[in-house]
mmCIF file of N, CA and C in Angstrom:
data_model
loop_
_atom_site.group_PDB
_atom_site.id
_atom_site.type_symbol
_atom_site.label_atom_id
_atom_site.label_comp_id
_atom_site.label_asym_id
_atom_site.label_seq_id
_atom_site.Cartn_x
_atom_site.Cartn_y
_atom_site.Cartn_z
ATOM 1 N N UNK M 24 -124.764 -158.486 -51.797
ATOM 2 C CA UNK M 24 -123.468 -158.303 -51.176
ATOM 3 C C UNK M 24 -122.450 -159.119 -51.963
ATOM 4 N N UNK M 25 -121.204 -158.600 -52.370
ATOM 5 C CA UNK M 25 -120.329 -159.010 -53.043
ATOM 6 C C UNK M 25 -119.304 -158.733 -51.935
ATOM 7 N N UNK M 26 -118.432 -160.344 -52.024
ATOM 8 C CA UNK M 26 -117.193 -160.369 -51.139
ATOM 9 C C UNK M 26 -116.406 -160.826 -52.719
ATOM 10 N N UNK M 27 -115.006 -159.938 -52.114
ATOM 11 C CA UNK M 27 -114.023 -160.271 -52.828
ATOM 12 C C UNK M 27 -113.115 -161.291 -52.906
ATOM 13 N N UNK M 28 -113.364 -162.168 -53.186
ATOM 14 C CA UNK M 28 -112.197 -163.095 -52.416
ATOM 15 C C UNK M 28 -110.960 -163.469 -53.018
ATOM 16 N N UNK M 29 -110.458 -163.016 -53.711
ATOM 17 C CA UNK M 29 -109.364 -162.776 -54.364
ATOM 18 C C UNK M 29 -108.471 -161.771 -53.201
ATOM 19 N N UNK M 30 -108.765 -161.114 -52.661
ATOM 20 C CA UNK M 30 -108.486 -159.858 -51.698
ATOM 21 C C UNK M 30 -108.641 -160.637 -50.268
ATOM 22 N N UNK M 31 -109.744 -161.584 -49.948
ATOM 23 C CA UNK M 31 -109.350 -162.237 -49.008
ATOM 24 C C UNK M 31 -108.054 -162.748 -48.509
ATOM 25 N N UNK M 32 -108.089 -163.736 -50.250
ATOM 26 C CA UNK M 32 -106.987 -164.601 -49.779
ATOM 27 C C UNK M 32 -105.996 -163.899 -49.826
ATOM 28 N N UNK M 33 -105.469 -163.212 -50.672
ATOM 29 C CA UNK M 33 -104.208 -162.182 -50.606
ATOM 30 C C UNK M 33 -104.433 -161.733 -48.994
ATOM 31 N N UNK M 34 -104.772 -161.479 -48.152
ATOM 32 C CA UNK M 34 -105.018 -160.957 -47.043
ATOM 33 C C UNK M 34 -103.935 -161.955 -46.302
ATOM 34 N N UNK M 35 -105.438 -163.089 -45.598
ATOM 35 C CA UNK M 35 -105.052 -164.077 -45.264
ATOM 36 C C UNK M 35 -103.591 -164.718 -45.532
ATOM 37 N N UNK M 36 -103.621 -164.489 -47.125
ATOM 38 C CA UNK M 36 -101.776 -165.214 -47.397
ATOM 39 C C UNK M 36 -100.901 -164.649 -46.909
ATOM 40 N N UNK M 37 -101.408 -162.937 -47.089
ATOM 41 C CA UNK M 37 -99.719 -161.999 -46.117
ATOM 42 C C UNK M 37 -99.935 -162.453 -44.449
ATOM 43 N N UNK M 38 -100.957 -161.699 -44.073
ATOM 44 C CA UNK M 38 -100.827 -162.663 -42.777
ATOM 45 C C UNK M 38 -100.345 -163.392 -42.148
ATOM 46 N N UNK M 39 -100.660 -164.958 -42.917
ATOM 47 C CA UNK M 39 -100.061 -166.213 -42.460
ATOM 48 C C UNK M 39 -98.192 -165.976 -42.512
ATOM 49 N N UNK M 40 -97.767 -165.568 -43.669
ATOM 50 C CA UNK M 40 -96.362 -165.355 -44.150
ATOM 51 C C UNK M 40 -95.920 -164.749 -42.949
ATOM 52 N N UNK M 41 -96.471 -162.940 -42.870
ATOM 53 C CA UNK M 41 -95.830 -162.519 -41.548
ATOM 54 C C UNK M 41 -95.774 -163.044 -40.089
ATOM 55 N N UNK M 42 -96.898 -163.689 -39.768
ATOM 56 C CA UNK M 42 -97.103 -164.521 -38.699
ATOM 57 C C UNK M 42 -95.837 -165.803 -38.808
ATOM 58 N N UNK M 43 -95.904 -166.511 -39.736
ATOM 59 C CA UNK M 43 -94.451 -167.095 -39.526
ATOM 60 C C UNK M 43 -93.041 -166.435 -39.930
ATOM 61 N N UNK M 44 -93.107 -165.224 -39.926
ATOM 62 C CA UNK M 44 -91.665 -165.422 -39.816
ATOM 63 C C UNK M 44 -91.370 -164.559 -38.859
ATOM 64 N N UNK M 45 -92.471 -163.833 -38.132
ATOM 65 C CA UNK M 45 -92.510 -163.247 -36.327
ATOM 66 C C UNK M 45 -91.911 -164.095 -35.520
ATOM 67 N N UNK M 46 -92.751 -165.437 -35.630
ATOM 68 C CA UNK M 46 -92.431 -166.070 -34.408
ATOM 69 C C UNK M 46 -91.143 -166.884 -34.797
ATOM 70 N N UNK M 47 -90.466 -166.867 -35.859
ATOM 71 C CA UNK M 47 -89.461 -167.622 -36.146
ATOM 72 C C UNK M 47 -88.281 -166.300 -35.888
ATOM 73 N N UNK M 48 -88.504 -165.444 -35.826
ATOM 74 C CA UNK M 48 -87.827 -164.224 -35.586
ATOM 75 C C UNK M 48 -87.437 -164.437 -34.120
ATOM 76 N N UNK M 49 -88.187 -164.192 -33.337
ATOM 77 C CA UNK M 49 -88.681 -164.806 -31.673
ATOM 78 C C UNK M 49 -88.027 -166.550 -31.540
ATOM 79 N N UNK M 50 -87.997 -166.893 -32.097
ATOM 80 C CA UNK M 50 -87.951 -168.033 -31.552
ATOM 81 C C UNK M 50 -86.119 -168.066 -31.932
ATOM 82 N N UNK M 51 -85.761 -167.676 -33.167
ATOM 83 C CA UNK M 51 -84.299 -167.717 -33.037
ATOM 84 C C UNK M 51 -83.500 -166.428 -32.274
ATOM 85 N N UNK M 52 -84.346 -165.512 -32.060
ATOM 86 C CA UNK M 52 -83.916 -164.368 -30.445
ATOM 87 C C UNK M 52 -83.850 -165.230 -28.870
ATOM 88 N N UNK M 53 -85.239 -166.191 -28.965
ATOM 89 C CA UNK M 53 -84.522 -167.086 -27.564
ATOM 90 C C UNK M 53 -83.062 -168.183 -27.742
ATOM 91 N N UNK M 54 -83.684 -168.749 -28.654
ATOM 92 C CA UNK M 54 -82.044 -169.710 -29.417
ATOM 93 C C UNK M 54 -80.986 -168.561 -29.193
ATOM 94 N N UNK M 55 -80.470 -167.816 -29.567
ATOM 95 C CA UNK M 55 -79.432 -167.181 -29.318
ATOM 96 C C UNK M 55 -79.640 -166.936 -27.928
ATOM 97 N N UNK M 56 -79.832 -166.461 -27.252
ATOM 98 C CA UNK M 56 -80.214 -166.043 -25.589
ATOM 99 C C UNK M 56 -79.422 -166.993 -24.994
ATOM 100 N N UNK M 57 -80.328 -168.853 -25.142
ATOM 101 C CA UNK M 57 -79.407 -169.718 -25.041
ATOM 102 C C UNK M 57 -78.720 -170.183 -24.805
ATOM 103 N N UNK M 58 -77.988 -169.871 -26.324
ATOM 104 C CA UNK M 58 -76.459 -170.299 -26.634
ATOM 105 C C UNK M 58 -75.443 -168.812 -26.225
ATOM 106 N N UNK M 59 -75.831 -167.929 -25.756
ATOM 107 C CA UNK M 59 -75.416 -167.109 -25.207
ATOM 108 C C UNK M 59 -74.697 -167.356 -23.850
ATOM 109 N N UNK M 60 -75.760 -167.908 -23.014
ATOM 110 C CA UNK M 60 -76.340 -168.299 -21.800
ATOM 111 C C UNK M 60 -75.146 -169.583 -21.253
ATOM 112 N N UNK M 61 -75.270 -170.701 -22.699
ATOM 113 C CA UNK M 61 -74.432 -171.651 -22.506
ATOM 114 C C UNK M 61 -73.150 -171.251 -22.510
ATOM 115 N N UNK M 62 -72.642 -170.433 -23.734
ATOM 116 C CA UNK M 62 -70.979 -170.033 -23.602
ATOM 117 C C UNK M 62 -70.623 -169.222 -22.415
ATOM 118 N N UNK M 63 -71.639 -168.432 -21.821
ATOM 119 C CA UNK M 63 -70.735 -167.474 -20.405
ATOM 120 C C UNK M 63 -70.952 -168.770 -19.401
ATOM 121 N N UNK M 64 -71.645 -169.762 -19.600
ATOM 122 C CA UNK M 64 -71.585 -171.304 -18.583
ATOM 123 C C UNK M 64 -70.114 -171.795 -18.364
ATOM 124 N N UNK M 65 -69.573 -171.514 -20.090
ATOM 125 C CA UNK M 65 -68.499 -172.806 -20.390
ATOM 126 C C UNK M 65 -67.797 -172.254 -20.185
ATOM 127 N N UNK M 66 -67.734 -170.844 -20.122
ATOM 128 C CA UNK M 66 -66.231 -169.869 -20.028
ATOM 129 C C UNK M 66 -65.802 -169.390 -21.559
ATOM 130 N N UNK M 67 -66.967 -169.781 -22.440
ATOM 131 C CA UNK M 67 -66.045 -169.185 -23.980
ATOM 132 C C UNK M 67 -66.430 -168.514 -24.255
ATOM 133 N N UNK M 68 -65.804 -166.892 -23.323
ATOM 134 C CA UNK M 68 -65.867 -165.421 -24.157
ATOM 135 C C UNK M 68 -67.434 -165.171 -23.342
ATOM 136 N N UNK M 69 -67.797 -164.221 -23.461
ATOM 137 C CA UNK M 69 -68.954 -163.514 -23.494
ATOM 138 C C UNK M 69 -70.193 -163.448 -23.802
ATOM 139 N N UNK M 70 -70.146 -164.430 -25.324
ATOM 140 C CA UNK M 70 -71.086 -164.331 -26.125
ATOM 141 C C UNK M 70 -71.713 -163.430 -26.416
ATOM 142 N N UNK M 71 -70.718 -162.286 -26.948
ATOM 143 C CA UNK M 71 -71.127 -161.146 -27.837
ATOM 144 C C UNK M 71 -72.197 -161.088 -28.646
ATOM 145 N N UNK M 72 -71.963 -162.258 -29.385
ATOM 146 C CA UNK M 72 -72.323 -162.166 -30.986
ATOM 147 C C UNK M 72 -73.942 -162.795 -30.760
ATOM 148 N N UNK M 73 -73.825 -163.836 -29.858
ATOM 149 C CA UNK M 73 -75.046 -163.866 -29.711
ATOM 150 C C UNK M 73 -75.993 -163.266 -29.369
ATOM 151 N N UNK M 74 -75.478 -162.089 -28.079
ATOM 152 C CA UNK M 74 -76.428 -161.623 -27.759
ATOM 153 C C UNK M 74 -76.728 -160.401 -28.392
ATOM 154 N N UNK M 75 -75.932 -160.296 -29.801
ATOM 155 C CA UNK M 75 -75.964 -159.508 -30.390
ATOM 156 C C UNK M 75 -77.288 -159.554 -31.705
ATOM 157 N N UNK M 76 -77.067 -160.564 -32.087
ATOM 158 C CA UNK M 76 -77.854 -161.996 -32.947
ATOM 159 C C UNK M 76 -79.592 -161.743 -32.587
ATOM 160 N N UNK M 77 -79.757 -162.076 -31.042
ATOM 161 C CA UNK M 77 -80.807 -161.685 -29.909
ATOM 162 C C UNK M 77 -81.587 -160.669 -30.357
ATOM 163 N N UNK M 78 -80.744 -159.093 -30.190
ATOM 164 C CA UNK M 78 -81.185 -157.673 -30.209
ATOM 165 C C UNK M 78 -81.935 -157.687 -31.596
ATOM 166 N N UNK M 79 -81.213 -158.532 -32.693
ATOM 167 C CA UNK M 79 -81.392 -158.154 -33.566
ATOM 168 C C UNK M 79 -83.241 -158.495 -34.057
ATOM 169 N N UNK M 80 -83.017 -159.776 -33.458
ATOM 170 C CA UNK M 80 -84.101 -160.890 -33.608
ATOM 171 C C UNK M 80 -85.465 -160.167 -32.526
ATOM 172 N N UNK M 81 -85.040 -159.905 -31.676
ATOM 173 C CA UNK M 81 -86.087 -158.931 -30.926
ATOM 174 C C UNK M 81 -86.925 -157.683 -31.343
ATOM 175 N N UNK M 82 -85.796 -156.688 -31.858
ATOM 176 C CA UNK M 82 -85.964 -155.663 -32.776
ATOM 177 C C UNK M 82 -87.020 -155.774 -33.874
ATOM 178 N N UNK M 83 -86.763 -156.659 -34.530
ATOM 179 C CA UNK M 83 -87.601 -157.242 -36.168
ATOM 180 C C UNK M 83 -89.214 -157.505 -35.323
ATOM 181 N N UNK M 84 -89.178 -158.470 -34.241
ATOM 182 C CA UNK M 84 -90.386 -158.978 -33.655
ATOM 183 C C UNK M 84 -91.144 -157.305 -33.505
ATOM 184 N N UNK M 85 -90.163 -156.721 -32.768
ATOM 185 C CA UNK M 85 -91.126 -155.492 -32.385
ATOM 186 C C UNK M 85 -91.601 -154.488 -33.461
ATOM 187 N N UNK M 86 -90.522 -154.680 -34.523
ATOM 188 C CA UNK M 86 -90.653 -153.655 -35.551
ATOM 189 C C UNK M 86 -92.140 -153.378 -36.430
ATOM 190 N N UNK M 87 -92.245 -154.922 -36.053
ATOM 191 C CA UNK M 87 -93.473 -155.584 -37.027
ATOM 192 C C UNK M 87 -94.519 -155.608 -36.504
ATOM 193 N N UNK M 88 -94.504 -155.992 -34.918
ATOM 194 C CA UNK M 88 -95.718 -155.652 -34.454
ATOM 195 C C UNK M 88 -95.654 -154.120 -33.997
ATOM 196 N N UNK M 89 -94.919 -153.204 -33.929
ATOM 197 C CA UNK M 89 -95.476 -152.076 -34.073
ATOM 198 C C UNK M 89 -96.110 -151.009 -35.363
ATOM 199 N N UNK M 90 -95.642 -151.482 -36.380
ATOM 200 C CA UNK M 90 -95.992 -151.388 -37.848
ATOM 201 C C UNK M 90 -97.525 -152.006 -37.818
ATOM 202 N N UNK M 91 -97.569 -152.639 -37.310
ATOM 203 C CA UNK M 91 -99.095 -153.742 -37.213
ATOM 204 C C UNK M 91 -100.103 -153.052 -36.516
ATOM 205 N N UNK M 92 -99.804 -152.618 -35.224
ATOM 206 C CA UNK M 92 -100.534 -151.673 -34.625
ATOM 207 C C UNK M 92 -100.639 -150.127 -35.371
ATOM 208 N N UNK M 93 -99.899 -149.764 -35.986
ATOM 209 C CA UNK M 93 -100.265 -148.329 -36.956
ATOM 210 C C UNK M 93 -101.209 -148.546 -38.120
ATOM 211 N N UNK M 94 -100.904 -149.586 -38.344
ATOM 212 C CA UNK M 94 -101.875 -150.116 -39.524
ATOM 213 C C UNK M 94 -103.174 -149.944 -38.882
ATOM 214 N N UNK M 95 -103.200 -150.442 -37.490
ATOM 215 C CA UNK M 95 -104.808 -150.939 -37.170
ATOM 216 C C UNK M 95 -104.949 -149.946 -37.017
ATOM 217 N N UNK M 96 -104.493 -148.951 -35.828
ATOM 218 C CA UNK M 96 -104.768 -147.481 -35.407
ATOM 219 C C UNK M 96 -105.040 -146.357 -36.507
ATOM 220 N N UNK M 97 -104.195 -146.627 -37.610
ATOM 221 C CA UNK M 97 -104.514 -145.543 -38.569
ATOM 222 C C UNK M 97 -105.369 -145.468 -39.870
#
């Protein structure tokens, strides 16, 4: 039995990469939420942009894990 491991680690390395920048995706979609959250507190404006910022940051999270699941499924 021959394992490749050159192909491992390339594996493993995309992986790790996409795995951080999911949850950093996610994690600056709650940060905006937030600071969203805080400006309709303070009275400044709406916070459009943030919760615009949010959609965006949500979107990417899902984009990727649904791309992720076609991969596995297909």
């Amino acid at each position: 039995m021959h394992v490749n491991w050159s192909a491992l680690a390339d594996t493993a390395g995309v992986s790790f990469v996409v795995t951080v920048a999911v949850v950093t995706a996610f994690a600056l979609g709650v940060l905006a939420l937030g600071r969203r959250e805080t400006a309709v507190e303070a009275g400044n404006g709406g916070g459009g942009a943030a919760l615009a910022g949010a959609g965006v940051c949500f979107a990417a999270c899902a984009a990727a894990v649904g791309y992720g699941l076609t991969l596995i499924a297909g």
